[in-house]
Short mmCIF file of C-alpha atoms and ligand atoms in Angstrom, two decimals:
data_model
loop_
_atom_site.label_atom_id
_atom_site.label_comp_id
_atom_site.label_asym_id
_atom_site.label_seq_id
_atom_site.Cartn_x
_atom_site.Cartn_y
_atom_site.Cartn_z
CA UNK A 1 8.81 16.68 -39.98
CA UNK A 2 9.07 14.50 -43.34
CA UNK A 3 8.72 10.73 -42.31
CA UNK A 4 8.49 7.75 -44.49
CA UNK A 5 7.58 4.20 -43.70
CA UNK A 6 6.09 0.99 -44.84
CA UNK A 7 2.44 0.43 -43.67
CA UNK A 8 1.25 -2.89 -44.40
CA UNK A 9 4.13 -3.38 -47.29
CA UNK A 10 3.10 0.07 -48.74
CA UNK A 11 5.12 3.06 -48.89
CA UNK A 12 3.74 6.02 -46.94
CA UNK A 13 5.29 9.71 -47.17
CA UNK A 14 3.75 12.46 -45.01
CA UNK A 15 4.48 15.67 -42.93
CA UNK A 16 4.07 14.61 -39.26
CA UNK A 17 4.07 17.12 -36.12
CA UNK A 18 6.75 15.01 -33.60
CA UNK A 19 4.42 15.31 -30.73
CA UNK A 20 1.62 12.62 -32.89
CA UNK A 21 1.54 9.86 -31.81
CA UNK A 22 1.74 6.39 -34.12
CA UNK A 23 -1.98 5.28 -33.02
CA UNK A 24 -3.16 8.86 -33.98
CA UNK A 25 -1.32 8.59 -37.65
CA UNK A 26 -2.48 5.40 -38.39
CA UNK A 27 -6.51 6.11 -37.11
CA UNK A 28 -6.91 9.59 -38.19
CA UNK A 29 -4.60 9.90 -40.85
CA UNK A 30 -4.47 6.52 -42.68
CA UNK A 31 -7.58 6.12 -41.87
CA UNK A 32 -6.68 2.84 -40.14
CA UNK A 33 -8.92 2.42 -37.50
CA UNK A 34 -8.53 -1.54 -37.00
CA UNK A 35 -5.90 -0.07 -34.48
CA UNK A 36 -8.14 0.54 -30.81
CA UNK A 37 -7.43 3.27 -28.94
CA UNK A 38 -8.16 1.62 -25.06
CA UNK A 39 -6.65 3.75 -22.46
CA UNK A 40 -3.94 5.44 -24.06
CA UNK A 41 -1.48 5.26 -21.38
CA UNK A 42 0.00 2.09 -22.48
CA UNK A 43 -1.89 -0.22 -19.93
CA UNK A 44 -4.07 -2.17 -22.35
CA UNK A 45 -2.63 -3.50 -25.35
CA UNK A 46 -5.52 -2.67 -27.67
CA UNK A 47 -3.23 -0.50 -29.62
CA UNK A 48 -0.55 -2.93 -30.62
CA UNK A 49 0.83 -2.73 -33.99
CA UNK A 50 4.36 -4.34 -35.36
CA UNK A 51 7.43 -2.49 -35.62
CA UNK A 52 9.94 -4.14 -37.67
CA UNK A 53 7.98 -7.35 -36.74
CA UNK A 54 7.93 -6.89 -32.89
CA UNK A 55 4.84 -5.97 -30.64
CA UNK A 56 4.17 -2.10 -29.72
CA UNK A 57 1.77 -0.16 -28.10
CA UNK A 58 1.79 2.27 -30.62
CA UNK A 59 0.36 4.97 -28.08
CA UNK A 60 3.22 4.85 -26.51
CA UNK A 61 5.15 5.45 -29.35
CA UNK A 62 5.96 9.11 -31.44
CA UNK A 63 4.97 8.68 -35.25
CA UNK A 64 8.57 10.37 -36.04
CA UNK A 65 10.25 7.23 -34.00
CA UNK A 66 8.83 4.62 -36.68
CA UNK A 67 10.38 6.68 -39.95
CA UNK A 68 12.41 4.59 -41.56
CA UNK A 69 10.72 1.32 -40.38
CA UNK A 70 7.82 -1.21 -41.48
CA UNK A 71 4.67 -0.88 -39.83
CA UNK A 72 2.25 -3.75 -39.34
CA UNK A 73 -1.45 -3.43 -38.45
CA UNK A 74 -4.42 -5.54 -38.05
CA UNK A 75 -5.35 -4.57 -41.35
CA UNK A 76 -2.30 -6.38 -43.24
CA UNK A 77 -2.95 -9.51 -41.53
CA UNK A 78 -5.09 -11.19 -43.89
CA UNK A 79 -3.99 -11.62 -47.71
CA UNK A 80 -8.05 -10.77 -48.84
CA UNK A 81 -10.89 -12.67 -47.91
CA UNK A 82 -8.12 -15.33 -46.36
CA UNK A 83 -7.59 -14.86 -42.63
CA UNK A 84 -4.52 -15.37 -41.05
CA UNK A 85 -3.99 -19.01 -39.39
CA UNK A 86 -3.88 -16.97 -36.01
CA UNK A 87 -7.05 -14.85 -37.03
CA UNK A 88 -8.71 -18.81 -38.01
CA UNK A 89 -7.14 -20.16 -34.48
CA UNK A 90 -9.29 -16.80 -32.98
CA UNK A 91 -12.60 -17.89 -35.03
CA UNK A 92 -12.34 -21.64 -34.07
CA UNK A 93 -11.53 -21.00 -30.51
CA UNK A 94 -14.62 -18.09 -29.78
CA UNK A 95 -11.48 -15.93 -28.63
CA UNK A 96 -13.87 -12.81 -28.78
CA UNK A 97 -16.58 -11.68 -27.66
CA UNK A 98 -16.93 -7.93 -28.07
CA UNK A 99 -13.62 -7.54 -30.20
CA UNK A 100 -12.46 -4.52 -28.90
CA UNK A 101 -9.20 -6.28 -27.40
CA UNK A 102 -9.05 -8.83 -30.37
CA UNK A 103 -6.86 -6.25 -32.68
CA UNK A 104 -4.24 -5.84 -30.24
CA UNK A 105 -4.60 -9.36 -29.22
CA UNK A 106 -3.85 -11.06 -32.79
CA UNK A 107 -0.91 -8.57 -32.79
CA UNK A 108 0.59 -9.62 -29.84
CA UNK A 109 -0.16 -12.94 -30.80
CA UNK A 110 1.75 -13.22 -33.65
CA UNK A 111 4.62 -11.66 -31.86
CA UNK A 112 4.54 -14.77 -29.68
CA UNK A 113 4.03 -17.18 -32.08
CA UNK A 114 6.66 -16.52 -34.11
CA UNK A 115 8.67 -16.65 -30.98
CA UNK A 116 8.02 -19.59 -29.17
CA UNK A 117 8.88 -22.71 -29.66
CA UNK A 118 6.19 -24.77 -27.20
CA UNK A 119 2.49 -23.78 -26.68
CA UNK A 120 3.51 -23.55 -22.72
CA UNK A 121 0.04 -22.28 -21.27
CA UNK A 122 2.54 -20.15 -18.51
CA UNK A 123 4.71 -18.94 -21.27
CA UNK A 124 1.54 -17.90 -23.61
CA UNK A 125 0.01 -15.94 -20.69
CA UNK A 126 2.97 -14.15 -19.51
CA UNK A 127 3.35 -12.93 -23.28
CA UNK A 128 -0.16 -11.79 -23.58
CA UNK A 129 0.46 -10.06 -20.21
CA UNK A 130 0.00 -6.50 -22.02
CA UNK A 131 -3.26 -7.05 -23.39
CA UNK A 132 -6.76 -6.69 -21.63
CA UNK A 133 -9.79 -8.10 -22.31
CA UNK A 134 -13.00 -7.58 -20.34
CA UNK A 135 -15.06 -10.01 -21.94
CA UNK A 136 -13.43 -13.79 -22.38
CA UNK A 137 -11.91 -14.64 -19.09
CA UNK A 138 -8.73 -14.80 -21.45
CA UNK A 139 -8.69 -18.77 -21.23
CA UNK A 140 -9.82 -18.99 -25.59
CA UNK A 141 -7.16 -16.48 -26.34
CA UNK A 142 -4.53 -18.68 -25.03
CA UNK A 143 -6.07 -21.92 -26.27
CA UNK A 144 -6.29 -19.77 -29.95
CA UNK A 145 -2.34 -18.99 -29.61
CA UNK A 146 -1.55 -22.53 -28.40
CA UNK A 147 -3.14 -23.69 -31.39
CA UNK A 148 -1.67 -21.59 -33.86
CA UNK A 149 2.09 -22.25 -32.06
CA UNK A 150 1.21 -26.10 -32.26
CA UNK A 151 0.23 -25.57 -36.30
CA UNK A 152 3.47 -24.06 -36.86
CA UNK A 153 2.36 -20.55 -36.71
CA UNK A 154 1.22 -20.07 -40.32
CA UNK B 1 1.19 16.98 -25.75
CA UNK B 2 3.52 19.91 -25.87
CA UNK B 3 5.09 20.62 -29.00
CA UNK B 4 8.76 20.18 -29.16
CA UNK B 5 11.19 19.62 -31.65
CA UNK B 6 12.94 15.54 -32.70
CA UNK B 7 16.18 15.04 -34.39
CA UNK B 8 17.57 11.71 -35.12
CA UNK B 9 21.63 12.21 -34.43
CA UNK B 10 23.55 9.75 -37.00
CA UNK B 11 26.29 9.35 -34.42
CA UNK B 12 26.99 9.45 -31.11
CA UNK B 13 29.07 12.35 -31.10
CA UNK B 14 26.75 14.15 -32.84
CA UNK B 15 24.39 13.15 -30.16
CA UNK B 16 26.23 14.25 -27.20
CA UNK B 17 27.14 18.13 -29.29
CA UNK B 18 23.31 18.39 -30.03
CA UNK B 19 22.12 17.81 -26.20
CA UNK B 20 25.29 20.21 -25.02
CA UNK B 21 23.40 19.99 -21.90
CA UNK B 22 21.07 22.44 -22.24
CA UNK B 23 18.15 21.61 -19.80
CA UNK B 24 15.47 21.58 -22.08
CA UNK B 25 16.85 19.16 -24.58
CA UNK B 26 16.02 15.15 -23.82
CA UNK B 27 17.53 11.83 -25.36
CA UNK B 28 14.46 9.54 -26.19
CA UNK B 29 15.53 6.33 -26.13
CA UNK B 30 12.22 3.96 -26.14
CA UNK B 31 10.11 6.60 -25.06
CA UNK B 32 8.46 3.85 -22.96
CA UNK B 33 8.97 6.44 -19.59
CA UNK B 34 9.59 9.76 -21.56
CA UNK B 35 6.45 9.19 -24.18
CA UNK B 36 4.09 9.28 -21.12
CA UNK B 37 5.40 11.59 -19.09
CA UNK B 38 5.36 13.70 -22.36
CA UNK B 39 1.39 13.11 -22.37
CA UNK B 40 1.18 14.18 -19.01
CA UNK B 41 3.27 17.41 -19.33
CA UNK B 42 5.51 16.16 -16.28
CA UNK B 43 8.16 16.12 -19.06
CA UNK B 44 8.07 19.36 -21.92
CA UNK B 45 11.76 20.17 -23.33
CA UNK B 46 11.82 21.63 -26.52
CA UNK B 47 14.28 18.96 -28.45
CA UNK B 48 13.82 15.10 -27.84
CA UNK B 49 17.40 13.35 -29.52
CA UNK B 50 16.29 10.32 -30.44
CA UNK B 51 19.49 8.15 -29.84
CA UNK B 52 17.62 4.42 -30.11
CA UNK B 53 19.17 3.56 -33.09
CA UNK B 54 23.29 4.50 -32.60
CA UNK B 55 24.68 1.61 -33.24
CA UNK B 56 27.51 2.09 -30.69
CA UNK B 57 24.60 1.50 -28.32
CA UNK B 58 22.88 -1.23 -29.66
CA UNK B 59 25.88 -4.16 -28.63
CA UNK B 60 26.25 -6.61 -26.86
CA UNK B 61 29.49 -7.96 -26.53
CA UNK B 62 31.98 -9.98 -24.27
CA UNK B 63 35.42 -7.87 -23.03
CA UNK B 64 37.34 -9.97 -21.00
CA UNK B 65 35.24 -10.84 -17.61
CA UNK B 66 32.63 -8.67 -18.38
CA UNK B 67 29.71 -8.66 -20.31
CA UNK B 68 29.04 -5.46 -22.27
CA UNK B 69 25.05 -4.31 -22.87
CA UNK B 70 24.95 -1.10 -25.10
CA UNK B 71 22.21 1.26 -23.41
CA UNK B 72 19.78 1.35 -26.16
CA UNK B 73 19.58 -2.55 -26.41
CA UNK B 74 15.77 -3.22 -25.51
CA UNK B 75 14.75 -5.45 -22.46
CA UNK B 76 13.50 -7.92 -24.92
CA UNK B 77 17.02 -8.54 -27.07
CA UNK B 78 18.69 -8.43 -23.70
CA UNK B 79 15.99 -11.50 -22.53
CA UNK B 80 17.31 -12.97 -25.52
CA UNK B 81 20.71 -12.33 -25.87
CA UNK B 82 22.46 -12.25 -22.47
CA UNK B 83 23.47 -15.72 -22.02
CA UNK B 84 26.81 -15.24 -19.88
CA UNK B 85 24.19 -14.45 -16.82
CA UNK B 86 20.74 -16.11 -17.30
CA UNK B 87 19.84 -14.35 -14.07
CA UNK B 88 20.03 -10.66 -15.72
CA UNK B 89 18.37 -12.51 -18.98
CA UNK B 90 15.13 -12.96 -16.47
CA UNK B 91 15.39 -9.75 -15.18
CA UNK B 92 15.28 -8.25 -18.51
CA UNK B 93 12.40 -10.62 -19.79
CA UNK B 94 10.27 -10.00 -16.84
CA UNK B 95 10.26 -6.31 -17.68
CA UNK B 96 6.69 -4.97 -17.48
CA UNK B 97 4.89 -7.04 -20.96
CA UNK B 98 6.25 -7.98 -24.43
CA UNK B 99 5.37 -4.57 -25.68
CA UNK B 100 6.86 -2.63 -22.88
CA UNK B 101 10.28 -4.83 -23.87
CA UNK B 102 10.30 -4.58 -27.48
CA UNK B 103 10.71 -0.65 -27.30
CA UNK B 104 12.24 0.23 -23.51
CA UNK B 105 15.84 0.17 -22.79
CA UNK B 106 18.40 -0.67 -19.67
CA UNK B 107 19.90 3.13 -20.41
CA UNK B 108 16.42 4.45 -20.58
CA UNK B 109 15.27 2.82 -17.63
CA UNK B 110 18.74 3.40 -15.50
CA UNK B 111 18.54 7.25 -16.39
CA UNK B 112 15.06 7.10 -15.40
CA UNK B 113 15.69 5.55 -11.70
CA UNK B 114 12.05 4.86 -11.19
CA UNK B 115 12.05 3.28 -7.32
CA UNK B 116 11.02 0.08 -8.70
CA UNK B 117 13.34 -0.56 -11.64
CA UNK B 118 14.29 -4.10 -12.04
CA UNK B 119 17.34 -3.25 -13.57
CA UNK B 120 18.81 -1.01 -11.02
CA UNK B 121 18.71 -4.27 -8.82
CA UNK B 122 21.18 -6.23 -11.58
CA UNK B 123 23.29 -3.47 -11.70
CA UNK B 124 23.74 -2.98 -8.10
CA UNK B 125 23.68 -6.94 -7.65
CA UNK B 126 26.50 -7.50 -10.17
CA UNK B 127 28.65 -4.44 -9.29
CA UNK B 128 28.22 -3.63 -12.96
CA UNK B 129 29.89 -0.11 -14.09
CA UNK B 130 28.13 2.72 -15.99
CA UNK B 131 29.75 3.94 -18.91
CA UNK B 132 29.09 6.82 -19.85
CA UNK B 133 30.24 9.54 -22.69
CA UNK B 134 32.70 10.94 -20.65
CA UNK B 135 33.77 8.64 -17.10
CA UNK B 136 32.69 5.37 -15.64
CA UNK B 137 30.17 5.27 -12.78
CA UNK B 138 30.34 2.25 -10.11
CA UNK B 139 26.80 1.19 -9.84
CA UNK B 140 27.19 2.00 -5.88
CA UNK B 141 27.70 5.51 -7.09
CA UNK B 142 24.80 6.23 -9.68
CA UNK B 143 21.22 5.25 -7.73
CA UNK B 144 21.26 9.09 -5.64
CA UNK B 145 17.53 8.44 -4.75
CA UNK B 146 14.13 8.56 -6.33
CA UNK B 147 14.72 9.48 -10.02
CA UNK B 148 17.63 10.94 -9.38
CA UNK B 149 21.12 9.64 -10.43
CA UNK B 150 24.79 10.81 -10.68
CA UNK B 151 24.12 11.47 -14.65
CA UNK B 152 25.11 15.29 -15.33
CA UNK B 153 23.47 16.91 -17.77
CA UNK B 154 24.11 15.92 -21.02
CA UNK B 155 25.54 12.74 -20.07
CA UNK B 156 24.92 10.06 -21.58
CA UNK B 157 25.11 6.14 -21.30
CA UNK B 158 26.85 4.38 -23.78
CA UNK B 159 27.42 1.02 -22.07
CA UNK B 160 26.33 -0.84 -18.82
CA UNK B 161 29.63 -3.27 -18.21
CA UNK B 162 28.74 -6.45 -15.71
CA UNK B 163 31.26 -8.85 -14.08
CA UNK B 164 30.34 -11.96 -14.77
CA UNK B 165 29.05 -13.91 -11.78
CA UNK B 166 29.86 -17.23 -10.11
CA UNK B 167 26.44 -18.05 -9.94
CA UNK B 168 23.24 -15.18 -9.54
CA UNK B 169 19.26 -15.56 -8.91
CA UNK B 170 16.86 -12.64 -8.92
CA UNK B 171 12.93 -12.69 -7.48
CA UNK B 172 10.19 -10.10 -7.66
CA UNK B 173 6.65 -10.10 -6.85
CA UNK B 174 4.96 -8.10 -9.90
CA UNK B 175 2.21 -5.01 -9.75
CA UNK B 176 0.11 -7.37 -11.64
CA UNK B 177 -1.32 -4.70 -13.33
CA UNK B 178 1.95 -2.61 -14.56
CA UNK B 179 4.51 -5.59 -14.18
CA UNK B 180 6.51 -3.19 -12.04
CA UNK B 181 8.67 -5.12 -8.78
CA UNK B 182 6.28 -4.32 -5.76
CA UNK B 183 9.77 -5.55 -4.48
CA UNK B 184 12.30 -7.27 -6.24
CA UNK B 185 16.16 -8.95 -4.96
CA UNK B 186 18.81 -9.72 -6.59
CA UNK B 187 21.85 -12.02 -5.25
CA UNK B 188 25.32 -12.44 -6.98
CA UNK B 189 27.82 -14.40 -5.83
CA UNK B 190 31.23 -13.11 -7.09
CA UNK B 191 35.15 -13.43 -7.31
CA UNK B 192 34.63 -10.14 -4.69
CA UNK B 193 31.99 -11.56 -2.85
CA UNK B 194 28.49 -11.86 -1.91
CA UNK B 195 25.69 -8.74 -3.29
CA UNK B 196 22.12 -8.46 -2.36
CA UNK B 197 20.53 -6.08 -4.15
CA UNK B 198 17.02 -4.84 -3.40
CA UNK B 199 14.38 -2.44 -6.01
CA UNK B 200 10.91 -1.53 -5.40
CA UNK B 201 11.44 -1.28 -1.63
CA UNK B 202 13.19 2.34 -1.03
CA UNK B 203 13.15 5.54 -3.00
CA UNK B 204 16.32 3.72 -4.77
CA UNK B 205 17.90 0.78 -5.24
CA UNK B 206 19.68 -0.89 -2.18
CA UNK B 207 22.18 -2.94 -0.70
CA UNK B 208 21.86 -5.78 2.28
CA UNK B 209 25.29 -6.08 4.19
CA UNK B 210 23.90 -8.28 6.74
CA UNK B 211 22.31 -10.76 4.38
CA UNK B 212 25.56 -10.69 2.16
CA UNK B 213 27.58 -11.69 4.95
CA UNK B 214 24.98 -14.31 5.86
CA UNK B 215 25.34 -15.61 2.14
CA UNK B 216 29.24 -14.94 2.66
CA UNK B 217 29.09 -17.64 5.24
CA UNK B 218 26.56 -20.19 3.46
CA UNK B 219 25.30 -19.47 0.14
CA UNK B 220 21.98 -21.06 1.14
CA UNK B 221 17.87 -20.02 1.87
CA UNK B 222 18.47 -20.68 5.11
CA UNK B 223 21.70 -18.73 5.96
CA UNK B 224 19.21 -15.88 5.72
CA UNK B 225 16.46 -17.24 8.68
CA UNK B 226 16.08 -14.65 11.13
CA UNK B 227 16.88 -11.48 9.47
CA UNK B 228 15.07 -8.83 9.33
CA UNK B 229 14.89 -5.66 7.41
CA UNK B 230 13.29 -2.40 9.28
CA UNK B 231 10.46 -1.38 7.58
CA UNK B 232 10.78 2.32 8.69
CA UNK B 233 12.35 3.48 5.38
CA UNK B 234 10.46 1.57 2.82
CA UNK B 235 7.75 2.42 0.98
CA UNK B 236 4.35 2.54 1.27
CA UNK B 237 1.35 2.97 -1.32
CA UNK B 238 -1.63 1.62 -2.39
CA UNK B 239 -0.17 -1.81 -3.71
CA UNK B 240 1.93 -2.77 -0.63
CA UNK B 241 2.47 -1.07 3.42
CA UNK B 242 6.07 -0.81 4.26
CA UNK B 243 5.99 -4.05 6.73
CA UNK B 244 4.91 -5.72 3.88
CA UNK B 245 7.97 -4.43 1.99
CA UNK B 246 9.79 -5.48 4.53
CA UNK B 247 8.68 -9.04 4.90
CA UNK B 248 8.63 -9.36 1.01
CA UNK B 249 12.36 -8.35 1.53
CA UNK B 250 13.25 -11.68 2.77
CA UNK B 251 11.02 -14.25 1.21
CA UNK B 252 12.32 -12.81 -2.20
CA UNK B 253 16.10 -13.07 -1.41
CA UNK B 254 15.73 -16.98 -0.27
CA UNK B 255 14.28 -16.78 -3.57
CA UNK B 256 16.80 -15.63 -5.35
CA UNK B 257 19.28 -17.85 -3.82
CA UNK B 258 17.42 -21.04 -4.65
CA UNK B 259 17.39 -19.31 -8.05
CA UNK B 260 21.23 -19.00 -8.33
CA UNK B 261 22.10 -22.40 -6.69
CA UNK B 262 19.97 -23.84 -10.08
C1 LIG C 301 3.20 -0.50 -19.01
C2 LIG C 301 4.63 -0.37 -18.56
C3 LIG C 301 5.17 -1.30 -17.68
C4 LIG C 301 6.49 -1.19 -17.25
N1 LIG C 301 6.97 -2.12 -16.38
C5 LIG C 301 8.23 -2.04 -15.93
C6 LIG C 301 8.77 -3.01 -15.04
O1 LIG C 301 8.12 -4.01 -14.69
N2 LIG C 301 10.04 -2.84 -14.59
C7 LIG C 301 10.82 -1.80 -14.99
O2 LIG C 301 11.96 -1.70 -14.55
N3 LIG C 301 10.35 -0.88 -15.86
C8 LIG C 301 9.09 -0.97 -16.33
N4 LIG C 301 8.64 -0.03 -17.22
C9 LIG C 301 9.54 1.04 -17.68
C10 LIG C 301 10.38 0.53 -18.85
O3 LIG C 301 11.40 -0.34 -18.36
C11 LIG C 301 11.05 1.65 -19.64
O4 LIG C 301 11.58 1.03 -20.79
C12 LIG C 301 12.19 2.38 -19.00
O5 LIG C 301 11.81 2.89 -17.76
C13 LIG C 301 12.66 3.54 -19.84
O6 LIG C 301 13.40 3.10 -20.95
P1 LIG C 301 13.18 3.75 -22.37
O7 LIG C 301 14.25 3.22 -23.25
O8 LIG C 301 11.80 3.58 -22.80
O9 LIG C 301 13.55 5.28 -22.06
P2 LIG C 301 12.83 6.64 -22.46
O10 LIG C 301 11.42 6.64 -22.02
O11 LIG C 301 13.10 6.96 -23.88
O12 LIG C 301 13.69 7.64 -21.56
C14 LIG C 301 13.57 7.67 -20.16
C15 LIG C 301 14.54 8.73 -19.59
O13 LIG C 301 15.88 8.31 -19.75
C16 LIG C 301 16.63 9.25 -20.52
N5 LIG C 301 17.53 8.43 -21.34
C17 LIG C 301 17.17 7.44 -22.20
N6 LIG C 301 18.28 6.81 -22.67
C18 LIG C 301 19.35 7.42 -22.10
C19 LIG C 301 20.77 7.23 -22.17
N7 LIG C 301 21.31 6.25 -22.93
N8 LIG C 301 21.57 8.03 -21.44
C20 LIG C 301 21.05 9.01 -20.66
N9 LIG C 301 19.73 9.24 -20.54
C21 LIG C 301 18.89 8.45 -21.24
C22 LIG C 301 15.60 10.04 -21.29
O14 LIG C 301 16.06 11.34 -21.60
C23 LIG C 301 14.44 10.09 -20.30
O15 LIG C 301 14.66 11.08 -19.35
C24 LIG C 301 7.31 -0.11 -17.68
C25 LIG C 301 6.78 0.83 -18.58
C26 LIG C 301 5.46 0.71 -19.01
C27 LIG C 301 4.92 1.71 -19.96
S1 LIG C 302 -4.43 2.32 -26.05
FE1 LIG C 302 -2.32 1.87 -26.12
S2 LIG C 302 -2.08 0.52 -24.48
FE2 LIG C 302 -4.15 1.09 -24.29
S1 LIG C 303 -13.54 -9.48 -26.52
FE1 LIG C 303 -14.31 -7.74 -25.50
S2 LIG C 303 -12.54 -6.89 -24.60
FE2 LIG C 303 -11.82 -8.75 -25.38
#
């Protein structure tokens, strides 16, 4: 099937079997392999990507279902050499270790701080509830998203 | 994967020809149940009708008592959204993670029936209706037992409609690792009375009578001391033994009751 979407604000048109899945199109296809591939059964978060600005696991999601729609990945995050203000609050905070989680992590984390208001510890942690990481003990991550929430989010 | 065929319906007539209810033709709503079982080949029609972006089912609107939730509304606009019942609102945003809710659907996960969907506990709890293509389905009418509801095939829902409580509280202890109820209640208070509704427990959603007309009585946690639910029909599996369930049963509707008298 034809599909066209946005990938990091550029326009991508390709021929796509329905049965690929998004993470497979974006790694093997576009080459985009800032995307992890962690369990692929949707437990670990590593995955996550933005779809029309919201968290996904994209392994849990067809390739077809995003035609139409703007795709985020790791790899539009920075403008250059600049990091994001969540990618900084990351740095600052040592909230990796390994950095196989941190991908998905920054996703999810700028799904949540764009959407709350407070940097409520509870509130942080529930949102970051899809992501694993086997190497922090998870308390930097939250600190880095508190940080970013309390500096406005960027 | 198996290799099937997607089509993206404009409307939802079109939708509802297309599927004709042939049995190896699937809506895909968030694909957040359907994607994996796709991966495992426990699912392999030929057609997936991708129906997430209708807008007839992507409302959410007031009519009259009720509160209307189109079926392909996700869990996470519903979290956000459904301020007539804060109670559903936690439901919804306590749905398995952020990612989980930013794709998955109520319709999705209703057609689905997993044992231990949060949402068939709201729409027990509220008495909410099912509205479908072609009738309306009381909610003590759809849940037939483990994945299996009173959807024909082909059918599909448009719209879950929910009475608007007097007041409503709903507790769950999470899977910590999938976010899933190990058990979860939900109690409603109502112009028709008191519902306890209970997920995760049996191979479907459930009722209480005896604790709803405990509440009847006294709307309080401790209307509900002494009762006890057999554990000889519950479930049991590696994340929680069936007197466990049971016992879970009634800490969690105290729970919710403190959580409606808010
Ligand atoms: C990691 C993870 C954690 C989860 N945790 C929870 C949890 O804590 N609680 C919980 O309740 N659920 C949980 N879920 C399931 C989640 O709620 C799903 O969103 C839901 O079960 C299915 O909704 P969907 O829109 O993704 O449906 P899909 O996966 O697209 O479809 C599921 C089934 O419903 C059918 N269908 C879809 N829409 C309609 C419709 N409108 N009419 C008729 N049939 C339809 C499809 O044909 C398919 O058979 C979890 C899922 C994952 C992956
Ligand atoms: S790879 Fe997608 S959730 Fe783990
Ligand atoms: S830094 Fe290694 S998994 Fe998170």
């Amino acid at each position: 099937m034809q599909v066209s979407f946005t990938v990091n604000g550029a326009l991508v048109e390709t021929e796509v079997e329905p049965r690929v899945l998004l993470s497979t199109l974006l790694r093997e296809r576009l080459g985009l392999t800032g995307t992890h591939v962690g369990c692929d059964t949707g437990q670990c978060g590593a995955c996550t990507v933005h779809l029309d600005g919201r968290a996904v696991k994209s392994c849990m999601v067809l390739a077809v279902q995003a035609d139409g729609r703007d795709i985020l990945t790791i790899e539009g995050v920075a403008v250059g050499e600049t990091l994001h203000p969540v990618q900084m609050a990351f740095r600052d905070r040592h909230a990796l270790q390994c950095g196989f989680c941190t991908p998905g992590m920054v996703m999810t984390a700028l799904d949540l701080v764009g959407h709350l208001e407070k940097p409520d510890e509870a509130a942080i942690r529930a949102g970051l509830a899809g992501n694993l990481c086997r190497c922090t003990g998870y308390r930097p991550i939250v600190e880095a998203v508190a940080d970013a929430i309390r500096d406005g989010g960027g | 994967m198996f290799p099937f065929d997607y089509r993206r319906p404009a409307a939802l007539a079109e939708a509802i020809a297309a599927h004709g209810g042939g049995g190896d033709v699937r809506y895909l709503a968030g694909g957040q149940s359907l994607v994996p079982a796709l991966k495992l080949g426990l699912a392999q029609p030929s057609v997936l009708l991708d129906i997430a972006r209708l807008p007839e089912l992507r409302r959410i609107r007031a009519e009259g008592p009720t509160l209307v939730v189109g079926a392909a509304v996700t869990h996470a606009a519903m979290a956000e959204a459904v301020v007539a019942i804060p109670a559903l609102a936690m439901l919804a945003g306590g749905i398995g993670d952020l990612q989980v809710r930013n794709m998955g659907t109520p319709g999705g996960a209703l057609a689905n029936n997993d044992p231990a969907c949060d949402h068939a506990a709201g729409v027990l709890g509220l008495g909410a209706v099912i509205r479908t293509d072609r009738r309306e389905i009381a909610a003590a009418d759809f849940f037939l037992g483990m994945f299996e509801t009173a959807l024909e095939p082909g059918e599909l829902i448009v719209e879950i409609v929910y009475s608007l409580p007097r007041r409503a509280g709903y507790a769950k202890v999470r899977n910590p690792a999938s976010g899933y109820p190990v058990v979860g209640v939900f109690v409603a208070e109502t112009g028709d009375g008191v519902r306890v509704a209970v997920t995760g427990a049996g191979a479907t959603a459930f009722r209480l009578p005896e604790f709803e007309a405990a509440l009847a009585a006294d709307f309080s946690p401790l209307a509900l001391a002494g009762l006890e639910v057999s554990p000889d029909d519950l479930n049991r599996d590696l994340h929680a033994s069936h007197d466990y369930r049971a016992h879970l049963i009634g800490v969690l509707a105290g729970r919710a009751v403190a959580d409606a008298r808010r």
